[in-house]
Amino acid sequence: MSLAEHRLCVKHVHANWIKRFPGKAFKDMMWEAVRAPNVQYFEPVMDVIKKASVEAFEALEKIDRKKWTKSAFRPGSNWDELVNNSVEAFNKVILKARTKPIIIMLNIIHQKVMKRLRKQLAVARKWKGDISPKAAKIIRDRENMIVQYITVYNGHSRYGVSKANHAWVVDV
């Protein structure tokens, strides 16, 4: 039995939802619900959406939460990507190859992958350091944000984490 979970590409869910509920406010609320890491964050966001529009709230409630919000993903899930951009990009690249016999198709895909890896390696060699400039910026931003959190060791690989009026227990 497969442990794979079927999920929806949230980019497509959003595209359909925003047709009925346009505007930056609805977009931001939906993405906040999508990215909510747990039910404690998710429910208040959904309450805000409900106050803004009961119809918008009900439209999201009709979609199985396990398929579109991180808060409902299976604990220990190995993949929490919310959009299928990488899969869609890969499928676009191999579209012509998919019409060929299997061996030829695999050779074409292999060549395309190797060509892309060479290009990426050439770009990476220009970096100042071991990680990409984009990753370095994310790390710097997170370092600035993390100083707002207080952690206390609770024993047995558990930590209490607090920030302003919020507190969590984290089991690492």
XYZ file of C-alpha atoms in Angstrom:
172
model
C 0.000 0.000 0.000
C 1.379 3.384 -0.996
C 1.938 6.041 1.655
C 1.799 8.768 -0.984
C -0.760 11.477 -0.359
C -2.762 13.108 -3.118
C -2.600 16.876 -2.831
C -3.758 19.756 -4.923
C -1.510 22.397 -6.416
C -2.464 25.393 -4.304
C -1.566 27.717 -7.151
C -4.448 26.199 -9.116
C -6.791 26.172 -6.103
C -5.975 29.852 -5.610
C -6.524 30.662 -9.296
C -10.029 29.180 -9.124
C -10.843 30.714 -5.731
C -9.638 34.213 -6.605
C -11.993 34.328 -9.610
C -14.884 34.293 -7.149
C -13.182 36.290 -4.399
C -10.803 38.805 -6.015
C -8.492 41.204 -4.271
C -5.228 41.216 -2.380
C -6.931 40.781 0.998
C -8.545 37.480 -0.030
C -5.335 36.336 -1.686
C -3.303 37.045 1.455
C -5.852 35.379 3.736
C -5.959 32.252 1.605
C -2.184 31.915 1.442
C -1.956 32.437 5.198
C -4.411 29.549 5.645
C -2.448 27.454 3.156
C 0.857 27.996 4.957
C -0.501 27.619 8.499
C 1.769 24.987 10.076
C -0.872 23.642 12.455
C -4.561 23.800 13.345
C -3.917 26.418 16.045
C -2.793 28.849 13.325
C -5.208 27.633 10.661
C -8.492 28.051 12.571
C -8.059 31.763 13.436
C -7.164 32.509 9.803
C -10.290 30.693 8.646
C -12.298 32.736 11.176
C -10.935 35.931 9.602
C -11.912 34.655 6.150
C -15.389 33.783 7.446
C -15.818 37.300 8.867
C -14.732 38.782 5.534
C -17.041 36.503 3.520
C -19.025 33.462 4.597
C -19.183 32.403 0.948
C -15.369 32.527 0.635
C -15.026 30.519 3.840
C -17.500 27.897 2.615
C -15.725 27.640 -0.743
C -12.486 26.694 1.047
C -14.280 24.392 3.475
C -15.616 22.360 0.528
C -12.041 21.378 -0.377
C -10.536 18.531 1.649
C -8.050 20.237 3.995
C -5.595 17.353 3.682
C -5.122 18.343 0.055
C -4.337 22.042 0.363
C -3.203 23.275 3.796
C -0.009 22.372 5.648
C -1.969 22.313 8.895
C -3.750 19.143 7.726
C -0.797 17.351 6.132
C 0.092 14.028 7.729
C 2.619 14.433 10.580
C 6.046 13.331 9.431
C 5.158 14.007 5.814
C 8.267 13.939 3.637
C 7.004 16.568 1.219
C 5.217 19.768 2.134
C 5.483 21.574 -1.185
C 2.323 23.544 -1.910
C 2.707 24.059 -5.644
C 3.612 21.762 -8.519
C 5.875 24.233 -10.323
C 8.863 21.883 -10.476
C 6.777 18.983 -11.775
C 5.011 21.149 -14.332
C 8.312 22.634 -15.517
C 9.851 19.169 -15.864
C 6.821 17.865 -17.778
C 7.035 20.827 -20.156
C 10.707 20.104 -20.848
C 10.107 16.420 -21.624
C 6.873 16.876 -23.584
C 8.397 16.079 -27.003
C 10.506 13.250 -25.578
C 7.374 11.545 -24.234
C 6.235 10.830 -27.803
C 9.352 8.725 -28.488
C 10.030 5.043 -27.753
C 11.066 4.486 -24.117
C 14.858 4.153 -24.630
C 15.033 7.231 -26.853
C 12.802 9.119 -24.407
C 15.074 8.240 -21.479
C 18.186 9.278 -23.436
C 16.617 12.629 -24.323
C 15.594 13.215 -20.699
C 19.087 12.229 -19.515
C 20.698 14.700 -21.935
C 18.354 17.511 -20.885
C 18.954 16.851 -17.184
C 22.740 16.753 -17.643
C 22.673 19.977 -19.686
C 20.648 21.696 -16.948
C 22.998 20.429 -14.237
C 25.996 21.814 -16.157
C 24.291 25.214 -16.402
C 23.450 25.196 -12.703
C 27.008 24.217 -11.787
C 28.359 27.109 -13.877
C 26.076 29.507 -11.996
C 26.985 27.984 -8.604
C 30.702 28.410 -9.285
C 30.144 32.186 -9.335
C 28.694 32.224 -5.812
C 30.668 33.843 -3.014
C 30.408 31.004 -0.511
C 28.858 27.568 -0.358
C 25.211 28.538 -0.760
C 23.243 30.555 -3.286
C 22.763 34.288 -2.738
C 19.002 33.703 -2.458
C 19.477 31.024 0.236
C 21.945 33.290 2.068
C 19.375 36.111 2.102
C 16.675 33.766 3.447
C 19.040 32.626 6.209
C 19.915 36.232 7.125
C 16.226 37.168 7.216
C 15.426 34.155 9.400
C 18.328 34.930 11.727
C 16.894 38.416 12.229
C 13.443 36.956 12.852
C 14.571 34.160 15.187
C 15.884 36.528 17.856
C 12.239 37.299 18.660
C 11.716 33.722 19.934
C 12.642 32.383 23.367
C 13.416 28.678 23.766
C 13.553 26.654 26.976
C 14.653 23.011 27.112
C 11.906 20.813 28.626
C 13.795 17.500 28.548
C 13.446 14.434 26.320
C 14.226 16.434 23.137
C 11.349 18.849 23.803
C 11.554 22.612 23.888
C 9.148 25.328 24.905
C 9.160 28.114 22.332
C 7.503 31.471 22.908
C 7.110 34.765 21.097
C 4.953 37.639 22.308
C 1.549 36.112 23.177
C 2.176 32.705 21.571
C 3.777 29.564 22.970
C 4.460 26.100 21.551
C 6.067 22.843 22.567
C 8.418 21.454 19.938
C 9.629 17.862 19.899
C 12.880 17.703 17.958
